[in-house]
Coordinates of C-alpha atoms in Angstrom, one line a residue:
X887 CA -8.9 1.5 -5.3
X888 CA -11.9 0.4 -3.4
X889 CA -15.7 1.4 -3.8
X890 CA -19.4 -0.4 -3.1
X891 CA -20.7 -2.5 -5.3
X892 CA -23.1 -0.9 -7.5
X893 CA -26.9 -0.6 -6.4
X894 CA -29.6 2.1 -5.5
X895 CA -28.3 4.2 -1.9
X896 CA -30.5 3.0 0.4
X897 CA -30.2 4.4 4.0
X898 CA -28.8 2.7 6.5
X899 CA -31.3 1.7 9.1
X900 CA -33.4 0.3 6.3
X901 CA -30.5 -1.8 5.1
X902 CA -30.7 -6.0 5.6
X903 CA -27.9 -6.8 8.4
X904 CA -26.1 -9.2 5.9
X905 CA -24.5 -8.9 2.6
X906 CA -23.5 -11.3 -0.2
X907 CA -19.8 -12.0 -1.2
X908 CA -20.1 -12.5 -5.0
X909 CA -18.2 -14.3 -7.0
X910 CA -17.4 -11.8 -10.2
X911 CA -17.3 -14.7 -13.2
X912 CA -20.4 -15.5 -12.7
X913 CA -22.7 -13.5 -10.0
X914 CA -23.3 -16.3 -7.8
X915 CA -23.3 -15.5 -4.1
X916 CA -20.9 -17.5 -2.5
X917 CA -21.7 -16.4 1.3
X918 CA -23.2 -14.2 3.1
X919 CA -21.7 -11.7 5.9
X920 CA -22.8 -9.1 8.4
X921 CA -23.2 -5.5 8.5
X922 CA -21.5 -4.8 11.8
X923 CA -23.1 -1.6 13.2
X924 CA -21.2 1.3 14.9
X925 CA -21.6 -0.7 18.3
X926 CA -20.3 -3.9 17.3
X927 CA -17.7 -2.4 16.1
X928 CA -17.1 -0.3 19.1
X929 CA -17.3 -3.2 21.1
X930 CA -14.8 -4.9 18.9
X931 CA -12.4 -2.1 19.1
X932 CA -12.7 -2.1 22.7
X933 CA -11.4 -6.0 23.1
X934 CA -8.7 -5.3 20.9
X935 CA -7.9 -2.6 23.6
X936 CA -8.0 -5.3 26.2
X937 CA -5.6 -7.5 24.2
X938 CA -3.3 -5.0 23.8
X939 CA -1.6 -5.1 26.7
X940 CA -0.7 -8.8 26.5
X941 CA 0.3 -8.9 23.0
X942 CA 2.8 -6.4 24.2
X943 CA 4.1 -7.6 27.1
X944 CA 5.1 -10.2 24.8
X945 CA 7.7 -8.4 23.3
X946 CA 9.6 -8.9 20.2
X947 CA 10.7 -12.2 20.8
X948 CA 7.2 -13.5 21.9
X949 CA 5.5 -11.8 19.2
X950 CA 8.0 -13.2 17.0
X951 CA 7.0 -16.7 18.2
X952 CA 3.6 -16.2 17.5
X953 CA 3.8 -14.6 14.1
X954 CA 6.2 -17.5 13.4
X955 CA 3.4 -19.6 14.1
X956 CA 0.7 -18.0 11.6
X957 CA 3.8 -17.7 9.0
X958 CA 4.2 -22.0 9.0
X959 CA 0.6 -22.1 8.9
X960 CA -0.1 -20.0 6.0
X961 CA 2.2 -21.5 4.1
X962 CA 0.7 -25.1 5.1
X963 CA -2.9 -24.0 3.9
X964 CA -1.9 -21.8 1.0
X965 CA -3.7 -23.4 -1.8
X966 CA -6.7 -22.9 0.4
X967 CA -5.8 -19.5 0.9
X968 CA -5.4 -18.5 -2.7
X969 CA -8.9 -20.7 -3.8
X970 CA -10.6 -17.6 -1.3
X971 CA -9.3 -15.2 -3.3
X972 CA -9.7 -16.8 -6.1
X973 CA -13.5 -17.4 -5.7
X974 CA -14.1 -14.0 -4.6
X975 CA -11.8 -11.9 -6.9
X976 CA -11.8 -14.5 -10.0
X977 CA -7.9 -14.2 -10.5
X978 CA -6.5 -16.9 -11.3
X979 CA -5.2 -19.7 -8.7
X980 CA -1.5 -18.9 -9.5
X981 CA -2.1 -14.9 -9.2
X982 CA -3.6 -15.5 -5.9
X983 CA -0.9 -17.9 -4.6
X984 CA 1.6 -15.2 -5.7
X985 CA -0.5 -13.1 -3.2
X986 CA 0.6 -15.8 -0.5
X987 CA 4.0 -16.3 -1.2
X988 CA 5.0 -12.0 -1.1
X989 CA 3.0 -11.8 2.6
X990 CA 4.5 -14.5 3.9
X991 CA 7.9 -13.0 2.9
X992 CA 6.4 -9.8 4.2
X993 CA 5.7 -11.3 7.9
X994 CA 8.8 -13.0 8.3
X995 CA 10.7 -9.6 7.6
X996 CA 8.4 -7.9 10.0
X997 CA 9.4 -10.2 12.4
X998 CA 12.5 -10.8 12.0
X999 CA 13.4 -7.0 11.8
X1000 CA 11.0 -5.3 14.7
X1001 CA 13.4 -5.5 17.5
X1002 CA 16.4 -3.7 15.6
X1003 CA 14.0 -1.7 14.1
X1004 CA 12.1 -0.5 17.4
X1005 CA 14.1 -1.2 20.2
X1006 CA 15.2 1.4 22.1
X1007 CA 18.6 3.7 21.0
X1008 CA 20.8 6.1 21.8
X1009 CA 20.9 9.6 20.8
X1010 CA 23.5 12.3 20.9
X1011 CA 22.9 14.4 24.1
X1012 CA 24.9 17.6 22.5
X1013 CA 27.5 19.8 24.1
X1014 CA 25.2 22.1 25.7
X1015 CA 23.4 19.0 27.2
X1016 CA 25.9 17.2 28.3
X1017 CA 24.9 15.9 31.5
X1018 CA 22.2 14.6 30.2
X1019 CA 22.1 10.7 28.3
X1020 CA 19.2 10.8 25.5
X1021 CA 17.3 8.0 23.7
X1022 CA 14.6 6.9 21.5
X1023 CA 12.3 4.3 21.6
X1024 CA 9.2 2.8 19.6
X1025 CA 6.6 2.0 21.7
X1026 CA 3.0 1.0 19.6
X1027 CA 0.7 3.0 19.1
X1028 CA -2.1 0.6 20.7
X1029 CA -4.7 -0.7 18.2
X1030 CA -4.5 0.2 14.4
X1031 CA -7.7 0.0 12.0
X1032 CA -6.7 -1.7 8.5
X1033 CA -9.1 -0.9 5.7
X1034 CA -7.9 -3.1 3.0
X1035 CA -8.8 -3.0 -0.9
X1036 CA -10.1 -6.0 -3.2
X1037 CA -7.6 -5.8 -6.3
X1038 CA -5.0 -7.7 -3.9
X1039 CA -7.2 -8.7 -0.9
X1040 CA -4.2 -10.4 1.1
X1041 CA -0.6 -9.0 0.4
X1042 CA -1.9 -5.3 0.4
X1043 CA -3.9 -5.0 3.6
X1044 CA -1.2 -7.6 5.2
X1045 CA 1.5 -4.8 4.5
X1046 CA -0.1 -2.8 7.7
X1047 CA -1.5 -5.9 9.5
X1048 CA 2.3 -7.6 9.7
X1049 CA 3.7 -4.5 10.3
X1050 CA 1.1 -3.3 13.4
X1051 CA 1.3 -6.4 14.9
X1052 CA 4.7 -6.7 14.8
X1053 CA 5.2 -3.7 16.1
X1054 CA 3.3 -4.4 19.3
X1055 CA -0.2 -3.4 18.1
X1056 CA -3.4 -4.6 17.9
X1057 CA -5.2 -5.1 14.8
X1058 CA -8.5 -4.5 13.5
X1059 CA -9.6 -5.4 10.1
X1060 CA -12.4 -4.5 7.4
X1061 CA -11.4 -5.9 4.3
X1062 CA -13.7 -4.5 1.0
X1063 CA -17.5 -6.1 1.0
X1064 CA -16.0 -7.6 -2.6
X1065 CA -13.7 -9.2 -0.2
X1066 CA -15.4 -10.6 2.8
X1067 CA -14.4 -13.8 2.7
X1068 CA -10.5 -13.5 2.3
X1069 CA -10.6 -10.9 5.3
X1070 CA -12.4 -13.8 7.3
X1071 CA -9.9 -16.4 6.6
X1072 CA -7.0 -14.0 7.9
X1073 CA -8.4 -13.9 10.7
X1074 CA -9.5 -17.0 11.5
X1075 CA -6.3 -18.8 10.7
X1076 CA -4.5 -16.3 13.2
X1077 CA -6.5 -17.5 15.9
X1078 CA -5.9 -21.1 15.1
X1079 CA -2.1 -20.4 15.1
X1080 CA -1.7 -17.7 17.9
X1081 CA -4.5 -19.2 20.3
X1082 CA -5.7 -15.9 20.8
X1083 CA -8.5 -13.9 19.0
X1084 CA -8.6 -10.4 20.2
X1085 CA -5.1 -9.5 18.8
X1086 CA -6.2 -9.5 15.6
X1087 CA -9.8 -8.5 14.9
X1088 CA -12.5 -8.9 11.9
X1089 CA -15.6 -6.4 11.2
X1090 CA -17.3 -6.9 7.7
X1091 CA -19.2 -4.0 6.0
X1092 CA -19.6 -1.4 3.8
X1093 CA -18.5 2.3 3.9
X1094 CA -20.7 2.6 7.1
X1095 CA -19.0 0.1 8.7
X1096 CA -15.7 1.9 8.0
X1097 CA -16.6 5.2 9.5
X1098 CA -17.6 3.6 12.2
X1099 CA -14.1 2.3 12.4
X1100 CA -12.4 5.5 12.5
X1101 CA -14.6 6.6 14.6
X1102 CA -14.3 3.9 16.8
X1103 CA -11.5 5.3 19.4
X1104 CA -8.4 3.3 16.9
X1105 CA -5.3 5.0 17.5
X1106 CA -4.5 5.1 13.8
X1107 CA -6.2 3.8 10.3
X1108 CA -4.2 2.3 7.8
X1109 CA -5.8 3.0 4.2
X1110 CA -5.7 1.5 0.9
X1111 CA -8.2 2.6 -1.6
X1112 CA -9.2 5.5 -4.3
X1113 CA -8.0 8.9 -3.7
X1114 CA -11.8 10.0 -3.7
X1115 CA -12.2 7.3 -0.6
X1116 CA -9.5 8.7 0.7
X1117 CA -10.4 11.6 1.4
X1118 CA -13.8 10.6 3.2
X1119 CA -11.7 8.7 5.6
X1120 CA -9.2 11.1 6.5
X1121 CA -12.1 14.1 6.9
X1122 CA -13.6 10.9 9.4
X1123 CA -10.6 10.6 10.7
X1124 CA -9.6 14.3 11.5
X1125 CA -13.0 14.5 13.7
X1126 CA -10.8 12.3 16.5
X1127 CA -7.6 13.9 14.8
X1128 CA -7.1 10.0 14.4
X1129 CA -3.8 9.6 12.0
X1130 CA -3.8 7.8 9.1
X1131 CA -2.0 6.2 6.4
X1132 CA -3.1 6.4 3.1
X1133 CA -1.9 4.4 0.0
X1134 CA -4.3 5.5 -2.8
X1135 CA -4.4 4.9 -6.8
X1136 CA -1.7 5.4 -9.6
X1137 CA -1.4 6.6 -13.2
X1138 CA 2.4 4.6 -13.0
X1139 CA 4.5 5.2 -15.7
X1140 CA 7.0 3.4 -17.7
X1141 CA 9.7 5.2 -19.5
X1142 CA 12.0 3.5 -22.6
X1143 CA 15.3 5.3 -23.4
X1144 CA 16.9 4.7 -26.6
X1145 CA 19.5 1.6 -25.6
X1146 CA 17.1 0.0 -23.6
X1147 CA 16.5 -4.0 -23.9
X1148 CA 13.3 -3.9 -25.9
X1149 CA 12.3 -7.6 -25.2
X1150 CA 12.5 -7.1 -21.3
X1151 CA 10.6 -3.7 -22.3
X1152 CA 7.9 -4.9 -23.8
X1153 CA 7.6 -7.7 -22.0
X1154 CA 7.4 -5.5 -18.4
X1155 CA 4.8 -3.3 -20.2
X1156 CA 2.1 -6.4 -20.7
X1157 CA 2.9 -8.1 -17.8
X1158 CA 2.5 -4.3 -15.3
X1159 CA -0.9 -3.4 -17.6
X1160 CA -2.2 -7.1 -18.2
X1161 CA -1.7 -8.9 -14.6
X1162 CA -4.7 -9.0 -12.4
X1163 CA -6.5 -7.5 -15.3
X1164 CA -4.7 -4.0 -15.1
X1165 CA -6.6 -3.6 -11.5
X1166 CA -2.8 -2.8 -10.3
X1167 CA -2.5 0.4 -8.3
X1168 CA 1.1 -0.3 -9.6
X1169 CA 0.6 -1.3 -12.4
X1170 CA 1.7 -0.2 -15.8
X1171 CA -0.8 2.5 -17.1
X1172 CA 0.8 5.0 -19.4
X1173 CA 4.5 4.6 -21.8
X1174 CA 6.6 7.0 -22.9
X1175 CA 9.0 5.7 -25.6
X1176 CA 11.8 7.6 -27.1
X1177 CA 10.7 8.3 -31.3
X1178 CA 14.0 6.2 -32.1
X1179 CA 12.8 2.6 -30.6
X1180 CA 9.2 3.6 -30.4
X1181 CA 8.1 1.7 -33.2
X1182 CA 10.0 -1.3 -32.5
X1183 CA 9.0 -1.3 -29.1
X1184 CA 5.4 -0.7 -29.9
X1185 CA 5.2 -3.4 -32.4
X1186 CA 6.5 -5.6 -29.2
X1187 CA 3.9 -4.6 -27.3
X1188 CA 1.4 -5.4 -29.8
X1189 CA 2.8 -9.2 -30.7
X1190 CA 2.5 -9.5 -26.9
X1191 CA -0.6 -8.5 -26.0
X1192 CA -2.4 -10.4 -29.0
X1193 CA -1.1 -13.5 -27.4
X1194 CA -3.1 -12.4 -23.9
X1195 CA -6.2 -13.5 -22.9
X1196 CA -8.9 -13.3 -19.9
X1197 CA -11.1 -16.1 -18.7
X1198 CA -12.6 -17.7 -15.5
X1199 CA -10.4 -20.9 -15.7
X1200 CA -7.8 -21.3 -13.1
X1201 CA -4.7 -21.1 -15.6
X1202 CA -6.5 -18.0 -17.4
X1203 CA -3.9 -15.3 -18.3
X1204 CA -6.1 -12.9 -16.0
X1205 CA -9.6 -12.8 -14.5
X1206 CA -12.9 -10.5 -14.9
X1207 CA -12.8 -7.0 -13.6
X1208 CA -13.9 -7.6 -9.9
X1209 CA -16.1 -4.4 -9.7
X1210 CA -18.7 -3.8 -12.1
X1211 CA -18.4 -0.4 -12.2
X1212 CA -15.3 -0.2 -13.5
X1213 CA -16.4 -1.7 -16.9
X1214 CA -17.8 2.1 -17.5
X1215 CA -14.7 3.6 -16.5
X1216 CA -12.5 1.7 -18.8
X1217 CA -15.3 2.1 -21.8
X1218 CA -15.1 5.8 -21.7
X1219 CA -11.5 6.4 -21.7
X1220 CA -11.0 4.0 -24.4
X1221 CA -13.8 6.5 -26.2
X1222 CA -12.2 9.4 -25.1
X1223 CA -8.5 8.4 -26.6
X1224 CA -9.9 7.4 -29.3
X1225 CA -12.3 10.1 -30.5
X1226 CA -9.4 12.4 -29.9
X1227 CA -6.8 11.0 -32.4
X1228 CA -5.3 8.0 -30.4
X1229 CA -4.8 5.3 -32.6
X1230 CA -5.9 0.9 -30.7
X1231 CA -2.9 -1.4 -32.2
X1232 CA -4.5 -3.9 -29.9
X1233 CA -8.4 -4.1 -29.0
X1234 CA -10.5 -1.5 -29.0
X1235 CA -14.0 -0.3 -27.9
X1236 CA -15.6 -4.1 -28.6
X1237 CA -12.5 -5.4 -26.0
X1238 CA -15.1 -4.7 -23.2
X1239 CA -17.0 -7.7 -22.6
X1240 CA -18.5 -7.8 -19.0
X1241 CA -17.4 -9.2 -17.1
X1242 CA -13.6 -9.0 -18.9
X1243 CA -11.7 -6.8 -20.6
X1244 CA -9.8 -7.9 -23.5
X1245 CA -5.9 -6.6 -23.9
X1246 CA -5.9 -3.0 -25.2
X1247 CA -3.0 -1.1 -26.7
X1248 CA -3.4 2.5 -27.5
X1249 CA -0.8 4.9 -28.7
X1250 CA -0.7 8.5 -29.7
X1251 CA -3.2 9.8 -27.1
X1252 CA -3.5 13.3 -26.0
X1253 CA -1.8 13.9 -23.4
X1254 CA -5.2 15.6 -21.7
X1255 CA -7.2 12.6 -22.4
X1256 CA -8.5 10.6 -19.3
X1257 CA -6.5 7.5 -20.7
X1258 CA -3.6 9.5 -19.6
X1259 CA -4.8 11.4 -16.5
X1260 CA -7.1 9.3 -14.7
X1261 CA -6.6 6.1 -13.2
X1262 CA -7.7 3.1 -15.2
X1263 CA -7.8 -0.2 -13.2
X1264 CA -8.2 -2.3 -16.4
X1265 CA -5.8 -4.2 -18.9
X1266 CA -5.4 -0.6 -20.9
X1267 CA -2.0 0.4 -21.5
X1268 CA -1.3 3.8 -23.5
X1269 CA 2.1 4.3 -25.4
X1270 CA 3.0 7.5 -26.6
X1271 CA 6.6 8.7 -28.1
X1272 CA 9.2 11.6 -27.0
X1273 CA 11.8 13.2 -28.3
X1274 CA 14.1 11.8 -25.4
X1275 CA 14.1 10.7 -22.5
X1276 CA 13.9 13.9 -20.5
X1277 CA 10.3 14.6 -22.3
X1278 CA 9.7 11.3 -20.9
X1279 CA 10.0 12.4 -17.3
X1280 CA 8.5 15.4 -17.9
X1281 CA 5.5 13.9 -19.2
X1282 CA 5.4 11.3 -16.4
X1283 CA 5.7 13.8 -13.4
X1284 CA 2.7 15.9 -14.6
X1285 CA 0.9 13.5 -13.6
X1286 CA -1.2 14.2 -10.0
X1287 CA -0.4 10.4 -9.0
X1288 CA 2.9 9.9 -7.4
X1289 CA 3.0 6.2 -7.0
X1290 CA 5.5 3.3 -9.3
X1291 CA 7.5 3.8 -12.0
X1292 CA 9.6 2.4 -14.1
X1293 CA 12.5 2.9 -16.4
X1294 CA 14.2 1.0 -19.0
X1295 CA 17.8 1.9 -19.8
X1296 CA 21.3 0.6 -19.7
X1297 CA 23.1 3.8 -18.8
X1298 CA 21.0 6.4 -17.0
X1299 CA 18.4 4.0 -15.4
X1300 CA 19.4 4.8 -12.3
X1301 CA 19.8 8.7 -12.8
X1302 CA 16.1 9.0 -14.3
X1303 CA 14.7 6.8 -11.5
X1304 CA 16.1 9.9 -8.9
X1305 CA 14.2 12.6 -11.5
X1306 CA 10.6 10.7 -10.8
X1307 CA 8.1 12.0 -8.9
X1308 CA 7.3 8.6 -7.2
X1309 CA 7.4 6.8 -3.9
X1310 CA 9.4 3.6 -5.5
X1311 CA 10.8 3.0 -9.2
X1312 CA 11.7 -0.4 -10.5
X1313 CA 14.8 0.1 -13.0
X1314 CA 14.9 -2.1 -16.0
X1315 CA 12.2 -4.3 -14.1
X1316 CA 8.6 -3.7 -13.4
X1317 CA 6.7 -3.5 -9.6
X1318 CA 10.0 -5.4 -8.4
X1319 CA 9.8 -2.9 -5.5
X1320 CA 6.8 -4.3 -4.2
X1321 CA 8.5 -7.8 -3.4
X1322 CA 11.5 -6.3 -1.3
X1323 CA 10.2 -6.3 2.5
X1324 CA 12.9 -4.3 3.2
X1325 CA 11.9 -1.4 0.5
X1326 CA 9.1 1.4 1.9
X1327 CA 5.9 0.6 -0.1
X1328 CA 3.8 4.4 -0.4
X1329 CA 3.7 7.5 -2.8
X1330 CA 3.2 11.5 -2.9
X1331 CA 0.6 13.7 -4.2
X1332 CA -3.4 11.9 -5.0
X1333 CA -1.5 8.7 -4.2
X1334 CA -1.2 9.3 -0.5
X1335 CA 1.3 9.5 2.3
X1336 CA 2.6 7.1 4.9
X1337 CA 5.2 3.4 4.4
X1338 CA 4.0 0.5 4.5
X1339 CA 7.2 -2.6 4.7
X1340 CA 10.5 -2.2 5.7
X1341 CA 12.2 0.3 8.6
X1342 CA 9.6 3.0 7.4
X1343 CA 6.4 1.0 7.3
X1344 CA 7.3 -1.0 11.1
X1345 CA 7.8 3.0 12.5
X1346 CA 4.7 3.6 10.6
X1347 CA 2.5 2.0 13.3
X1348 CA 4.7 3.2 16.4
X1349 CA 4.5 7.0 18.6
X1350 CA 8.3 7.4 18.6
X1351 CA 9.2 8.6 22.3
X1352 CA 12.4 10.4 23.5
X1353 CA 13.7 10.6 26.6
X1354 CA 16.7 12.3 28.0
X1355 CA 17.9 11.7 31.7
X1356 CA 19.9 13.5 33.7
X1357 CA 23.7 12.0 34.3
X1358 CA 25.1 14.2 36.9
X1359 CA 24.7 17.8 38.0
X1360 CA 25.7 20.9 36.5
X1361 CA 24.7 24.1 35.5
X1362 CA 20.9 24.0 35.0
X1363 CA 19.8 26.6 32.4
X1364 CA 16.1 25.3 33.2
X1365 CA 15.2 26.8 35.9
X1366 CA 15.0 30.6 37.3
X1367 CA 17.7 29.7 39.8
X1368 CA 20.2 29.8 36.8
X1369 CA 23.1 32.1 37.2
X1370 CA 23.1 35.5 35.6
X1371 CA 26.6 34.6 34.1
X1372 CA 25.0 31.5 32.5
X1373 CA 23.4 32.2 29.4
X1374 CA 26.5 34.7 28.5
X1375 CA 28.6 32.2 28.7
X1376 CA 26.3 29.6 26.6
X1377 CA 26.4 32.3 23.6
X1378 CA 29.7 32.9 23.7
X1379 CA 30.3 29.5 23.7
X1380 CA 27.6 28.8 20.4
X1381 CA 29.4 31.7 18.5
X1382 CA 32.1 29.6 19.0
X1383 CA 31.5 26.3 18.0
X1384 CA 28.5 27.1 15.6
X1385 CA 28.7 30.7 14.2
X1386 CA 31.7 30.5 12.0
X1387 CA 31.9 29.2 8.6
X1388 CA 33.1 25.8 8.1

């Protein structure tokens, strides 16, 4: 989920050419960055272009080499890394370093794995083709615009960058305007490691500076943001017919059948609603409990969630809300469950203390209500009971989101996992999905379309090309030279092999 900060529209030639990174605890400006116009970032676009021919000639084994390079030194520098993102999201330092550790797992997978991934194969040719050999290869697609989010300002966006630039792309990046400075530091510490600056590109901005981005001649944008976002960028986008990627917002849901571990249950609900102060697009956001262990469960919840706190030290359980706005957002559904019959076992409408949000637990909320429909990004969790656990799936597939799940269950885990209407489900675990670089990382409906990691997410950034070549001569059904005879023959031949029941 990504947005401007708030202040008063003001149009865009009358705009300063900087803007101030902020550090959310406090307000403070920390540094200040520029507003790159449409023809800056043309210009960058255009020696990313340039670039892009060396970085693939490479090949996988160079690039390899190189992304080795940036791997050793991010993990050399990561405590610097994660005190960016600490300053300018206000997670804590542990949160952020955990942001470190999963990309670097992330880029050594991309590595490692592009060549088998993307090297060229072989296809079967077919019986009426015989004489022909046929094969696929991955070639890039050339230079790839990342727009990355602020909630997790370096393993998110570095799904798509590891992944381009494996691939044999070019990258360009615009991280949020909350997010300026981590963006920066990506970039920078590539060039220090690779010894080359063009391959892997910063502009810094706001929404302006993203249009201009997709408008900028990329051969494809990679997204991660609000649906509503979203949908400006692909309508930008579709004016080049530019592809995209999109990985938008989730209402995730956790489901809890009746011989399900409690303990691990309630402990996965806190942890997926209360990390990174709920602003997960993974996170845990609604529970559906079967009535036998609901209570039990709930009361686990509760014991857990009273023990949570937020705070701007660096071992704080979890950090301010980053964007302002939000702090509206996650009033108002808290007021709309509650004014409709939901019941707070933990927190309530005073839990909303800008910058932080306190732990709230809600249960018994309409099913309607905007705690239940609408995406949160807050340390709210709602938990409401079913008769069993096929209500349960019901209940979580009406949802428009089609992001993360998860379900706890000893015996049908696996089987309700297939039921979900979801890009990836954790089973008897929360968001481990997210931390398997082989597993694709993307979802369906308002939470967009397109891999990130693994086989999917490396083809993801690739224009897959076939090509068939002919072995020897034969009859050639191409051409108006053919042989009347021919094309009897041929269906004769497909009745044969293909019309009969088998």
């Amino acid at each position: 989920m990504t947005s401007t900060r708030d202040a008063v529209s003001v149009p865009a030639s009358e705009q300063p050419d900087t803007f101030d990174s902020l550090d959310p605890r406090n307000g403070q400006v920390i540094a200040s960055y520029p507003r790159h116009t449409p023809e800056q970032v043309g210009e960058v676009v255009a020696r990313a272009r340039r670039a892009s021919r060396w970085w693939n000639d490479l090949g996988f084994d160079g690039r390899a080499r190189k992304l080795a390079a940036w791997r050793q030194l991010l993990d050399r520098r990561r405590d610097e890394l994660a005190a960016v993102v600490s300053r300018e999201t206000g997670k804590p330092l542990d949160d952020a370093r955990i942001e470190g550790i999963l990309a670097l797992d992330h880029l050594h997978w991309a590595a490692k794995n592009a060549a088998k991934v993307l090297g060229p194969r072989n296809a079967a040719a077919g019986l009426l083709m015989v004489n022909h050999k046929a094969s696929v290869e991955y070639p890039p697609m050339g230079v790839v615009g990342v727009l990355g989010p602020w909630n997790y300002p370096v393993f998110t966006p570095m799904g798509s960058i590891v992944y381009a630039l494996a691939a044999g792309n070019t990258v360009v990046f615009k991280p949020s305007e909350l997010t300026p400075g981590v963006g920066k530091w990506l970039v920078d510490s590539f060039a220090e490691a690779v010894g080359e600056d063009a391959v892997f590109q910063l502009i810094t901005g706001e929404g302006e500076t993203g249009a201009a981005l997709c408008r900028a001649g990329v051969d494809k944008v990679a997204f991660t943001g609000s649906t509503a976002t979203a949908k400006k960028v692909m309508a930008t986008c579709a004016e080049t017919l530019t592809p995209v990627l999109v990985e938008c917002g989730g209402k995730d849901a956790l489901l809890v059948d009746a011989d399900a571990d409690l303990d691990d249950a309630a402990a996965a609900v806190v942890w997926g609603a209360m990390s990174n102060a709920g602003q997960t697009c993974v996170g845990v956001e609604r529970v559906y409990v079967v009535d036998a262990v609901a209570e039990d469960l709930l009361d686990r919840v509760a014991a857990r969630a009273a023990t949570i706190a937020p705070g701007g030290a660096p071992d704080a359980h979890y950090g301010p809300i980053t964007m302002p706005s939000q702090l509206g957002v996650i009033s108002g559904q808290i007021d709309d469950a509650l004014s409709r019959g939901g019941r707070a076992v933990v927190g309530g409408r005073d839990s909303v203390r800008a910058p932080y949000v306190e732990p709230v637990v809600l249960a018994d909320v309409p099913e309607d209500s905007s705690a239940v429909t609408d995406e949160t990004f807050g340390p709210t969790v709602v938990v409401n009971r079913v008769r069993d656990i096929d209500e349960a799936v019901d209940h979580a597939n009406a949802s428009r989101y089609g992001l993360g799940a998860s379900v706890f269950a000893k015996s049908r885990g696996h089987e309700v996992a297939r039921r979900l209407r979801a890009g990836m489900v954790s089973v008897n675990g929360v968001i481990a999905f997210a931390g398997i670089p082989s597993l694709p990382f993307g979802g369906v409906g308002d939470s967009g379309f397109g891999r990130i990691h693994g086989v999917d997410g490396l083809r993801e950034f690739t224009r897959p090309l076939a090509i068939s070549e002919r072995r020897f001569r034969s009859v050639n059904v191409m051409t108006f030279d053919r042989p009347g005879w021919v094309v009897k023959v041929l269906a004769v031949l497909v009745s044969v092999l293909y019309g009969r029941r088998r």
